[in-house]
């Protein structure tokens, strides 16, 4: 009986000895935590500086070039920018462009990637080559402007969506992910009577949520940060997204020539500029945690397979 009990105990002690971390592993973990914590702190410090500067008084900003925790807290900058409808209008434009643009881009990218992931599709290699070719060479600013102007999209919010609806890099990631889905699943669905569109909606999309969430985050961040296209294609200041409005406020605050009536403010202080930056960054910070768990999984699967 004693021998029967001694054997499992010995095996347990042996397993604990094998899995016990060595000195080298402990040192590596400590160094790893220190390095990653320092890197995270470097990434977070600029954002804390923006938030602290937006809550500081103009006098403190004049004497302290780098503010993390203000000595005197004030909400005057936020009261100032939120007292006008301009920033709410710009936020509404950015939200519209981001939501609609992300939906349109995901729809077009997923449909195109699914079709071109099929090896039996005629002309597949030529189309794939043309798409990848745009990653190296593009038409340029002036030809793109001529195309947008000829389509009558100047001063239209669709000019911020349609010219960039499909990103070649995102397309390649999603196509690689679709290529990793077993053909047997699609064949079984077709035997049950599903059409190509039915297979895509009922089989492929549910299996691709991680990849779609990741690509959707890429598109959402791009549309939210829309800046150059808005300057080129939008002349009406009432249709400016938040990033262009932020640029206008910075120009006005710097005392340069700008359309002050477009921002409905007098040249603002440094704290006002920081407050606008924080308000413009906050929506993406709120959305990111909800899709963060899909981010690494979707990007790695889409890039490794195929």
XYZ file of C-alpha atoms in Angstrom, residues 36-183:
148
model
C 8.199 46.194 -21.782
C 7.089 48.469 -18.945
C 9.604 51.108 -20.015
C 8.452 50.832 -23.635
C 4.784 51.118 -22.581
C 5.641 54.152 -20.459
C 7.361 55.829 -23.414
C 4.241 55.253 -25.529
C 1.859 56.538 -22.836
C 3.827 59.610 -21.738
C 2.961 61.801 -24.781
C -0.738 61.101 -24.289
C -0.486 61.923 -20.566
C 1.328 65.123 -21.520
C -1.503 66.094 -23.870
C -4.126 65.398 -21.206
C -2.161 67.208 -18.503
C -1.514 70.217 -20.742
C -5.212 70.448 -21.604
C -6.043 70.658 -17.889
C -3.292 73.162 -17.015
C -3.544 76.931 -16.872
C -1.904 79.098 -19.576
C 0.524 80.475 -17.001
C 1.725 77.014 -16.020
C 2.163 76.012 -19.664
C 4.299 79.097 -20.200
C 6.667 78.142 -17.382
C 6.624 74.327 -17.738
C 7.285 73.012 -21.246
C 6.410 69.409 -20.294
C 3.385 68.892 -18.056
C 2.254 65.494 -16.798
C 0.280 66.468 -13.703
C -0.786 70.134 -13.646
C -0.355 72.045 -10.419
C -3.709 73.751 -10.917
C -6.508 71.883 -12.697
C -8.872 73.817 -14.924
C -11.563 72.774 -17.418
C -11.611 76.117 -19.208
C -10.151 74.623 -22.394
C -12.881 71.971 -22.616
C -15.599 74.513 -21.826
C -14.154 76.681 -24.581
C -14.121 74.077 -27.343
C -17.443 72.515 -26.314
C -19.209 75.880 -26.216
C -19.338 76.006 -30.017
C -21.127 73.681 -32.393
C -18.131 73.579 -34.744
C -16.340 70.751 -32.994
C -19.555 68.704 -32.691
C -20.171 69.155 -36.409
C -16.613 68.072 -37.222
C -16.939 65.061 -34.910
C -20.190 64.128 -36.636
C -18.492 64.277 -40.040
C -15.623 62.098 -38.799
C -18.034 59.575 -37.259
C -20.027 59.368 -40.500
C -16.935 58.932 -42.654
C -15.479 56.348 -40.257
C -18.623 54.223 -39.853
C -19.812 54.328 -43.464
C -16.299 54.124 -44.884
C -15.367 51.129 -42.728
C -18.564 49.312 -43.727
C -18.068 50.005 -47.438
C -14.391 49.061 -47.305
C -15.026 45.807 -45.424
C -17.817 44.882 -47.836
C -15.790 45.515 -50.981
C -12.526 44.126 -49.617
C -14.080 40.905 -48.299
C -16.027 40.228 -51.505
C -12.989 40.878 -53.682
C -10.639 38.902 -51.434
C -12.998 35.918 -51.314
C -13.378 35.819 -55.103
C -9.643 36.143 -55.758
C -8.789 33.503 -53.146
C -10.265 30.828 -55.443
C -7.610 29.192 -57.587
C -10.099 28.219 -60.283
C -11.091 31.846 -60.998
C -10.001 32.878 -64.486
C -7.728 35.903 -64.622
C -7.036 35.623 -60.898
C -3.278 36.053 -61.187
C -3.557 39.121 -63.408
C -5.995 40.863 -61.070
C -3.923 39.976 -58.010
C -0.837 41.383 -59.720
C -2.631 44.626 -60.556
C -3.781 45.006 -56.953
C -0.324 44.321 -55.494
C 1.209 46.639 -58.101
C -0.650 49.569 -56.521
C 1.263 48.944 -53.275
C 4.464 49.952 -55.101
C 3.198 52.512 -57.636
C 0.154 54.753 -57.517
C -1.406 57.244 -59.892
C -0.361 60.200 -57.752
C -2.140 63.156 -56.246
C -3.010 65.101 -59.404
C -4.445 62.170 -61.464
C -6.489 61.087 -58.447
C -7.818 64.614 -58.006
C -8.789 64.745 -61.687
C -10.683 61.449 -61.340
C -12.486 62.612 -58.183
C -13.360 65.927 -59.841
C -14.632 64.225 -63.013
C -16.926 62.036 -60.900
C -18.423 65.114 -59.249
C -17.258 64.165 -55.773
C -15.634 67.487 -54.854
C -17.168 68.830 -51.621
C -18.844 65.473 -51.058
C -18.082 63.211 -48.105
C -17.977 60.283 -50.530
C -14.702 61.721 -51.849
C -13.191 60.663 -48.518
C -14.504 57.092 -48.860
C -14.675 55.841 -52.455
C -11.104 56.661 -53.642
C -9.646 54.633 -50.733
C -12.401 52.026 -50.353
C -10.025 49.088 -50.935
C -6.556 49.022 -49.441
C -4.165 46.615 -51.160
C -2.409 45.596 -47.946
C -5.687 44.808 -46.169
C -6.863 42.952 -49.244
C -3.788 40.699 -49.244
C -4.242 39.847 -45.539
C -7.917 38.976 -45.970
C -7.301 36.973 -49.142
C -4.627 34.925 -47.379
C -7.059 34.235 -44.541
C -9.774 33.061 -46.941
C -7.284 30.748 -48.642
C -6.746 28.990 -45.311
C -10.414 27.996 -44.966
C -10.823 24.306 -45.942
C -12.539 23.734 -49.285
